[in-house]
Amino acid sequence: MTQPPAHILTSFQVPTARPTRVEGAWAGGWRCDHAVISRADDPARAAWISKTMTKIRPVGVSVSRPISSSDGRFSVSGWRARTFLSGAPSPRFDEMAAAALKINDALAGEARPSFLRPPEVGTPWRSADIFAAAEEAAFADNATQWIAPVLDAESIPREDVAQALMKAAHVLDLREEIHAADQVVHADVVGCVMFDDASDPIFTDIVPTFRPYAWSVALLAVDSIAWASAPDALLDRWAHLEDFDQLLVRAVVYRLCVHIMHPDARSEAWPGLQRCADVVAGRIRRQRHSG
């Protein structure tokens, strides 16, 4: 990935910095002294995120604050800047879930951003559009309308993709009505949270979506069980959240759809996702049987 050019460093007031690539929760940005500079290809999204990160004050959570340019802009020529904070990802799953809810509490009352809209069917989809379509499939009455546009009817899918298609069909049958209201919530807690010893959890970014309050924790739980060796008991510890089990079902469908639809989906990610899907499906079936 190309590093920020000199005029961008000057714009964000770090003209003498030597950009160093940072990974993990910084999503491939570039550390430039006290700033992390990263791509911002959607100006409306970048502006909303920066303004929101500037004003929210979640209790018990640290948030990397945006850095404006010398002329007051939050994005310049497709780049944005945030304040660097030290920390590293850590498998502290319950703390991450609690932090997600604190962020969602701080986001409560925010209007739905105009850029949060489904991708247009019939037009070429970028990577971000595929993720958005997969989320729509998880909640839509007709999931097929969001999956079909990216499938090649003339080719045989990879074995793990074919298995994911079958698994998605079975898990979709487990969906029931949800009642929790939608609000702005964080859509990628796993990808944006760091820890620095005993300090408060650190959010490096906000990835907004408009779903029920517990959606962030459901996604976190599915991702962590699938790929980070989180215990299955994590599901029980957060089951008190409204519609949590049904949001787990939708989180599994979402991840299955991403695996089916995204060209960069890796076959080695399938075993963990398959197992997580079975754990959640078994949980719902046991509830139905006992009920």
PDB file of N, CA and C in Angstrom, residues 91-162:
ATOM      1  N   PRO A  91      -6.999 -11.271  23.518  1.00  0.00           N
ATOM      2  CA  PRO A  91      -8.232 -12.063  23.573  1.00  0.00           C
ATOM      3  C   PRO A  91      -8.993 -11.886  24.885  1.00  0.00           C
ATOM      4  N   ARG A  92      -9.300 -10.656  25.219  1.00  0.00           N
ATOM      5  CA  ARG A  92     -10.059 -10.341  26.435  1.00  0.00           C
ATOM      6  C   ARG A  92     -11.517 -10.126  26.013  1.00  0.00           C
ATOM      7  N   PHE A  93     -12.170 -11.253  25.695  1.00  0.00           N
ATOM      8  CA  PHE A  93     -13.430 -11.215  24.962  1.00  0.00           C
ATOM      9  C   PHE A  93     -14.551 -10.514  25.726  1.00  0.00           C
ATOM     10  N   ASP A  94     -14.669 -10.791  27.015  1.00  0.00           N
ATOM     11  CA  ASP A  94     -15.749 -10.163  27.778  1.00  0.00           C
ATOM     12  C   ASP A  94     -15.520  -8.668  27.943  1.00  0.00           C
ATOM     13  N   GLU A  95     -14.273  -8.270  28.114  1.00  0.00           N
ATOM     14  CA  GLU A  95     -13.973  -6.839  28.186  1.00  0.00           C
ATOM     15  C   GLU A  95     -14.275  -6.157  26.856  1.00  0.00           C
ATOM     16  N   MET A  96     -14.004  -6.848  25.765  1.00  0.00           N
ATOM     17  CA  MET A  96     -14.325  -6.294  24.449  1.00  0.00           C
ATOM     18  C   MET A  96     -15.829  -6.133  24.282  1.00  0.00           C
ATOM     19  N   ALA A  97     -16.586  -7.124  24.739  1.00  0.00           N
ATOM     20  CA  ALA A  97     -18.042  -7.042  24.634  1.00  0.00           C
ATOM     21  C   ALA A  97     -18.585  -5.889  25.469  1.00  0.00           C
ATOM     22  N   ALA A  98     -18.079  -5.753  26.693  1.00  0.00           N
ATOM     23  CA  ALA A  98     -18.521  -4.649  27.543  1.00  0.00           C
ATOM     24  C   ALA A  98     -18.162  -3.307  26.922  1.00  0.00           C
ATOM     25  N   ALA A  99     -16.968  -3.222  26.328  1.00  0.00           N
ATOM     26  CA  ALA A  99     -16.553  -1.978  25.676  1.00  0.00           C
ATOM     27  C   ALA A  99     -17.434  -1.664  24.478  1.00  0.00           C
ATOM     28  N   ALA A 100     -17.836  -2.695  23.749  1.00  0.00           N
ATOM     29  CA  ALA A 100     -18.723  -2.485  22.600  1.00  0.00           C
ATOM     30  C   ALA A 100     -20.035  -1.850  23.033  1.00  0.00           C
ATOM     31  N   LEU A 101     -20.585  -2.322  24.144  1.00  0.00           N
ATOM     32  CA  LEU A 101     -21.847  -1.759  24.624  1.00  0.00           C
ATOM     33  C   LEU A 101     -21.672  -0.324  25.106  1.00  0.00           C
ATOM     34  N   LYS A 102     -20.509  -0.021  25.683  1.00  0.00           N
ATOM     35  CA  LYS A 102     -20.259   1.364  26.101  1.00  0.00           C
ATOM     36  C   LYS A 102     -20.173   2.294  24.894  1.00  0.00           C
ATOM     37  N   ILE A 103     -19.548   1.825  23.824  1.00  0.00           N
ATOM     38  CA  ILE A 103     -19.523   2.615  22.590  1.00  0.00           C
ATOM     39  C   ILE A 103     -20.934   2.784  22.049  1.00  0.00           C
ATOM     40  N   ASN A 104     -21.709   1.703  22.050  1.00  0.00           N
ATOM     41  CA  ASN A 104     -23.076   1.792  21.540  1.00  0.00           C
ATOM     42  C   ASN A 104     -23.941   2.710  22.398  1.00  0.00           C
ATOM     43  N   ASP A 105     -23.705   2.713  23.701  1.00  0.00           N
ATOM     44  CA  ASP A 105     -24.410   3.665  24.569  1.00  0.00           C
ATOM     45  C   ASP A 105     -24.088   5.099  24.153  1.00  0.00           C
ATOM     46  N   ALA A 106     -22.813   5.341  23.857  1.00  0.00           N
ATOM     47  CA  ALA A 106     -22.400   6.692  23.459  1.00  0.00           C
ATOM     48  C   ALA A 106     -22.960   7.079  22.095  1.00  0.00           C
ATOM     49  N   LEU A 107     -23.227   6.075  21.252  1.00  0.00           N
ATOM     50  CA  LEU A 107     -23.758   6.339  19.910  1.00  0.00           C
ATOM     51  C   LEU A 107     -25.283   6.425  19.885  1.00  0.00           C
ATOM     52  N   ALA A 108     -25.935   6.043  20.972  1.00  0.00           N
ATOM     53  CA  ALA A 108     -27.400   6.070  21.017  1.00  0.00           C
ATOM     54  C   ALA A 108     -27.903   7.486  20.745  1.00  0.00           C
ATOM     55  N   GLY A 109     -28.910   7.585  19.920  1.00  0.00           N
ATOM     56  CA  GLY A 109     -29.463   8.888  19.573  1.00  0.00           C
ATOM     57  C   GLY A 109     -28.878   9.496  18.324  1.00  0.00           C
ATOM     58  N   GLU A 110     -27.764   8.949  17.833  1.00  0.00           N
ATOM     59  CA  GLU A 110     -27.206   9.441  16.573  1.00  0.00           C
ATOM     60  C   GLU A 110     -28.136   9.053  15.422  1.00  0.00           C
ATOM     61  N   ALA A 111     -28.367   9.993  14.529  1.00  0.00           N
ATOM     62  CA  ALA A 111     -29.193   9.696  13.356  1.00  0.00           C
ATOM     63  C   ALA A 111     -28.466   8.718  12.445  1.00  0.00           C
ATOM     64  N   ARG A 112     -29.233   7.941  11.714  1.00  0.00           N
ATOM     65  CA  ARG A 112     -28.628   7.007  10.762  1.00  0.00           C
ATOM     66  C   ARG A 112     -27.880   7.788   9.689  1.00  0.00           C
ATOM     67  N   PRO A 113     -26.586   7.547   9.519  1.00  0.00           N
ATOM     68  CA  PRO A 113     -25.833   8.284   8.494  1.00  0.00           C
ATOM     69  C   PRO A 113     -26.353   7.977   7.093  1.00  0.00           C
ATOM     70  N   SER A 114     -26.344   8.967   6.245  1.00  0.00           N
ATOM     71  CA  SER A 114     -26.886   8.797   4.893  1.00  0.00           C
ATOM     72  C   SER A 114     -26.096   7.791   4.070  1.00  0.00           C
ATOM     73  N   PHE A 115     -24.817   7.589   4.397  1.00  0.00           N
ATOM     74  CA  PHE A 115     -24.010   6.658   3.604  1.00  0.00           C
ATOM     75  C   PHE A 115     -24.289   5.196   3.960  1.00  0.00           C
ATOM     76  N   LEU A 116     -25.034   4.950   5.041  1.00  0.00           N
ATOM     77  CA  LEU A 116     -25.386   3.579   5.394  1.00  0.00           C
ATOM     78  C   LEU A 116     -26.625   3.161   4.617  1.00  0.00           C
ATOM     79  N   ARG A 117     -26.422   2.775   3.395  1.00  0.00           N
ATOM     80  CA  ARG A 117     -27.517   2.326   2.539  1.00  0.00           C
ATOM     81  C   ARG A 117     -27.070   1.064   1.807  1.00  0.00           C
ATOM     82  N   PRO A 118     -28.008   0.203   1.449  1.00  0.00           N
ATOM     83  CA  PRO A 118     -27.632  -1.032   0.759  1.00  0.00           C
ATOM     84  C   PRO A 118     -26.998  -0.731  -0.592  1.00  0.00           C
ATOM     85  N   PRO A 119     -26.095  -1.578  -1.051  1.00  0.00           N
ATOM     86  CA  PRO A 119     -25.522  -1.373  -2.380  1.00  0.00           C
ATOM     87  C   PRO A 119     -26.580  -1.569  -3.452  1.00  0.00           C
ATOM     88  N   GLU A 120     -26.380  -0.932  -4.567  1.00  0.00           N
ATOM     89  CA  GLU A 120     -27.350  -1.009  -5.655  1.00  0.00           C
ATOM     90  C   GLU A 120     -27.137  -2.289  -6.449  1.00  0.00           C
ATOM     91  N   VAL A 121     -28.181  -3.098  -6.523  1.00  0.00           N
ATOM     92  CA  VAL A 121     -28.114  -4.341  -7.292  1.00  0.00           C
ATOM     93  C   VAL A 121     -28.032  -4.004  -8.775  1.00  0.00           C
ATOM     94  N   GLY A 122     -27.173  -4.712  -9.480  1.00  0.00           N
ATOM     95  CA  GLY A 122     -27.025  -4.471 -10.911  1.00  0.00           C
ATOM     96  C   GLY A 122     -25.843  -3.606 -11.265  1.00  0.00           C
ATOM     97  N   THR A 123     -25.148  -3.088 -10.255  1.00  0.00           N
ATOM     98  CA  THR A 123     -23.938  -2.299 -10.485  1.00  0.00           C
ATOM     99  C   THR A 123     -22.743  -3.061  -9.909  1.00  0.00           C
ATOM    100  N   PRO A 124     -21.543  -2.800 -10.403  1.00  0.00           N
ATOM    101  CA  PRO A 124     -20.367  -3.485  -9.845  1.00  0.00           C
ATOM    102  C   PRO A 124     -20.199  -3.149  -8.362  1.00  0.00           C
ATOM    103  N   TRP A 125     -19.897  -4.156  -7.572  1.00  0.00           N
ATOM    104  CA  TRP A 125     -19.737  -3.972  -6.135  1.00  0.00           C
ATOM    105  C   TRP A 125     -18.264  -3.977  -5.745  1.00  0.00           C
ATOM    106  N   ARG A 126     -17.891  -2.997  -4.938  1.00  0.00           N
ATOM    107  CA  ARG A 126     -16.571  -2.983  -4.322  1.00  0.00           C
ATOM    108  C   ARG A 126     -16.594  -3.894  -3.090  1.00  0.00           C
ATOM    109  N   SER A 127     -15.440  -4.040  -2.469  1.00  0.00           N
ATOM    110  CA  SER A 127     -15.350  -4.880  -1.280  1.00  0.00           C
ATOM    111  C   SER A 127     -16.323  -4.413  -0.197  1.00  0.00           C
ATOM    112  N   ALA A 128     -16.387  -3.104   0.044  1.00  0.00           N
ATOM    113  CA  ALA A 128     -17.290  -2.579   1.072  1.00  0.00           C
ATOM    114  C   ALA A 128     -18.746  -2.873   0.739  1.00  0.00           C
ATOM    115  N   ASP A 129     -19.087  -2.867  -0.544  1.00  0.00           N
ATOM    116  CA  ASP A 129     -20.455  -3.174  -0.956  1.00  0.00           C
ATOM    117  C   ASP A 129     -20.804  -4.629  -0.660  1.00  0.00           C
ATOM    118  N   ILE A 130     -19.836  -5.522  -0.835  1.00  0.00           N
ATOM    119  CA  ILE A 130     -20.082  -6.938  -0.565  1.00  0.00           C
ATOM    120  C   ILE A 130     -20.357  -7.152   0.919  1.00  0.00           C
ATOM    121  N   PHE A 131     -19.587  -6.505   1.773  1.00  0.00           N
ATOM    122  CA  PHE A 131     -19.852  -6.616   3.212  1.00  0.00           C
ATOM    123  C   PHE A 131     -21.241  -6.068   3.548  1.00  0.00           C
ATOM    124  N   ALA A 132     -21.607  -4.949   2.937  1.00  0.00           N
ATOM    125  CA  ALA A 132     -22.931  -4.366   3.182  1.00  0.00           C
ATOM    126  C   ALA A 132     -24.034  -5.289   2.683  1.00  0.00           C
ATOM    127  N   ALA A 133     -23.836  -5.901   1.520  1.00  0.00           N
ATOM    128  CA  ALA A 133     -24.832  -6.823   0.973  1.00  0.00           C
ATOM    129  C   ALA A 133     -24.962  -8.062   1.850  1.00  0.00           C
ATOM    130  N   ALA A 134     -23.853  -8.551   2.384  1.00  0.00           N
ATOM    131  CA  ALA A 134     -23.901  -9.708   3.276  1.00  0.00           C
ATOM    132  C   ALA A 134     -24.689  -9.390   4.543  1.00  0.00           C
ATOM    133  N   GLU A 135     -24.534  -8.183   5.056  1.00  0.00           N
ATOM    134  CA  GLU A 135     -25.306  -7.788   6.233  1.00  0.00           C
ATOM    135  C   GLU A 135     -26.786  -7.675   5.892  1.00  0.00           C
ATOM    136  N   GLU A 136     -27.093  -7.120   4.720  1.00  0.00           N
ATOM    137  CA  GLU A 136     -28.492  -7.068   4.290  1.00  0.00           C
ATOM    138  C   GLU A 136     -29.072  -8.472   4.194  1.00  0.00           C
ATOM    139  N   ALA A 137     -28.296  -9.416   3.654  1.00  0.00           N
ATOM    140  CA  ALA A 137     -28.772 -10.792   3.523  1.00  0.00           C
ATOM    141  C   ALA A 137     -29.096 -11.396   4.884  1.00  0.00           C
ATOM    142  N   ALA A 138     -28.318 -11.047   5.897  1.00  0.00           N
ATOM    143  CA  ALA A 138     -28.534 -11.600   7.232  1.00  0.00           C
ATOM    144  C   ALA A 138     -29.859 -11.163   7.830  1.00  0.00           C
ATOM    145  N   PHE A 139     -30.341  -9.986   7.450  1.00  0.00           N
ATOM    146  CA  PHE A 139     -31.563  -9.437   8.032  1.00  0.00           C
ATOM    147  C   PHE A 139     -32.757  -9.455   7.078  1.00  0.00           C
ATOM    148  N   ALA A 140     -32.527  -9.598   5.782  1.00  0.00           N
ATOM    149  CA  ALA A 140     -33.606  -9.480   4.799  1.00  0.00           C
ATOM    150  C   ALA A 140     -34.495 -10.717   4.796  1.00  0.00           C
ATOM    151  N   ASP A 141     -35.766 -10.509   4.432  1.00  0.00           N
ATOM    152  CA  ASP A 141     -36.670 -11.647   4.275  1.00  0.00           C
ATOM    153  C   ASP A 141     -36.182 -12.577   3.171  1.00  0.00           C
ATOM    154  N   ASN A 142     -35.639 -11.995   2.110  1.00  0.00           N
ATOM    155  CA  ASN A 142     -35.131 -12.771   0.981  1.00  0.00           C
ATOM    156  C   ASN A 142     -33.625 -12.569   0.869  1.00  0.00           C
ATOM    157  N   ALA A 143     -32.872 -13.455   1.481  1.00  0.00           N
ATOM    158  CA  ALA A 143     -31.412 -13.321   1.467  1.00  0.00           C
ATOM    159  C   ALA A 143     -30.836 -13.523   0.075  1.00  0.00           C
ATOM    160  N   THR A 144     -31.511 -14.321  -0.742  1.00  0.00           N
ATOM    161  CA  THR A 144     -30.977 -14.667  -2.061  1.00  0.00           C
ATOM    162  C   THR A 144     -30.759 -13.440  -2.929  1.00  0.00           C
ATOM    163  N   GLN A 145     -31.602 -12.430  -2.786  1.00  0.00           N
ATOM    164  CA  GLN A 145     -31.473 -11.254  -3.638  1.00  0.00           C
ATOM    165  C   GLN A 145     -30.153 -10.531  -3.429  1.00  0.00           C
ATOM    166  N   TRP A 146     -29.525 -10.751  -2.268  1.00  0.00           N
ATOM    167  CA  TRP A 146     -28.238 -10.108  -1.988  1.00  0.00           C
ATOM    168  C   TRP A 146     -27.056 -11.022  -2.290  1.00  0.00           C
ATOM    169  N   ILE A 147     -27.283 -12.321  -2.288  1.00  0.00           N
ATOM    170  CA  ILE A 147     -26.203 -13.270  -2.553  1.00  0.00           C
ATOM    171  C   ILE A 147     -26.034 -13.524  -4.048  1.00  0.00           C
ATOM    172  N   ALA A 148     -27.158 -13.668  -4.749  1.00  0.00           N
ATOM    173  CA  ALA A 148     -27.127 -14.074  -6.161  1.00  0.00           C
ATOM    174  C   ALA A 148     -26.315 -13.152  -7.070  1.00  0.00           C
ATOM    175  N   PRO A 149     -26.344 -11.817  -6.875  1.00  0.00           N
ATOM    176  CA  PRO A 149     -25.635 -10.955  -7.828  1.00  0.00           C
ATOM    177  C   PRO A 149     -24.135 -11.209  -7.950  1.00  0.00           C
ATOM    178  N   VAL A 150     -23.521 -11.820  -6.952  1.00  0.00           N
ATOM    179  CA  VAL A 150     -22.070 -12.029  -7.033  1.00  0.00           C
ATOM    180  C   VAL A 150     -21.697 -13.480  -7.327  1.00  0.00           C
ATOM    181  N   LEU A 151     -22.682 -14.356  -7.463  1.00  0.00           N
ATOM    182  CA  LEU A 151     -22.393 -15.752  -7.768  1.00  0.00           C
ATOM    183  C   LEU A 151     -22.364 -15.967  -9.274  1.00  0.00           C
ATOM    184  N   ASP A 152     -21.428 -16.762  -9.726  1.00  0.00           N
ATOM    185  CA  ASP A 152     -21.307 -17.094 -11.142  1.00  0.00           C
ATOM    186  C   ASP A 152     -22.058 -18.390 -11.397  1.00  0.00           C
ATOM    187  N   ALA A 153     -23.203 -18.279 -12.051  1.00  0.00           N
ATOM    188  CA  ALA A 153     -24.047 -19.448 -12.294  1.00  0.00           C
ATOM    189  C   ALA A 153     -23.402 -20.449 -13.237  1.00  0.00           C
ATOM    190  N   GLU A 154     -22.369 -20.027 -13.955  1.00  0.00           N
ATOM    191  CA  GLU A 154     -21.731 -20.895 -14.944  1.00  0.00           C
ATOM    192  C   GLU A 154     -20.543 -21.675 -14.381  1.00  0.00           C
ATOM    193  N   SER A 155     -20.135 -21.382 -13.154  1.00  0.00           N
ATOM    194  CA  SER A 155     -18.953 -22.048 -12.606  1.00  0.00           C
ATOM    195  C   SER A 155     -19.310 -22.850 -11.362  1.00  0.00           C
ATOM    196  N   ILE A 156     -18.468 -23.815 -11.051  1.00  0.00           N
ATOM    197  CA  ILE A 156     -18.651 -24.636  -9.858  1.00  0.00           C
ATOM    198  C   ILE A 156     -17.922 -23.959  -8.700  1.00  0.00           C
ATOM    199  N   PRO A 157     -18.609 -23.685  -7.602  1.00  0.00           N
ATOM    200  CA  PRO A 157     -17.939 -22.986  -6.497  1.00  0.00           C
ATOM    201  C   PRO A 157     -16.894 -23.867  -5.820  1.00  0.00           C
ATOM    202  N   ARG A 158     -15.940 -23.240  -5.211  1.00  0.00           N
ATOM    203  CA  ARG A 158     -14.945 -23.931  -4.402  1.00  0.00           C
ATOM    204  C   ARG A 158     -15.651 -24.759  -3.332  1.00  0.00           C
ATOM    205  N   GLU A 159     -15.065 -25.853  -2.907  1.00  0.00           N
ATOM    206  CA  GLU A 159     -15.740 -26.772  -1.997  1.00  0.00           C
ATOM    207  C   GLU A 159     -16.208 -26.090  -0.717  1.00  0.00           C
ATOM    208  N   ASP A 160     -15.346 -25.261  -0.118  1.00  0.00           N
ATOM    209  CA  ASP A 160     -15.741 -24.606   1.129  1.00  0.00           C
ATOM    210  C   ASP A 160     -16.855 -23.594   0.895  1.00  0.00           C
ATOM    211  N   VAL A 161     -16.876 -22.967  -0.286  1.00  0.00           N
ATOM    212  CA  VAL A 161     -17.950 -22.025  -0.609  1.00  0.00           C
ATOM    213  C   VAL A 161     -19.262 -22.774  -0.793  1.00  0.00           C
ATOM    214  N   ALA A 162     -19.210 -23.928  -1.462  1.00  0.00           N
ATOM    215  CA  ALA A 162     -20.415 -24.741  -1.627  1.00  0.00           C
ATOM    216  C   ALA A 162     -20.951 -25.191  -0.271  1.00  0.00           C
TER     217      ALA A 162
END
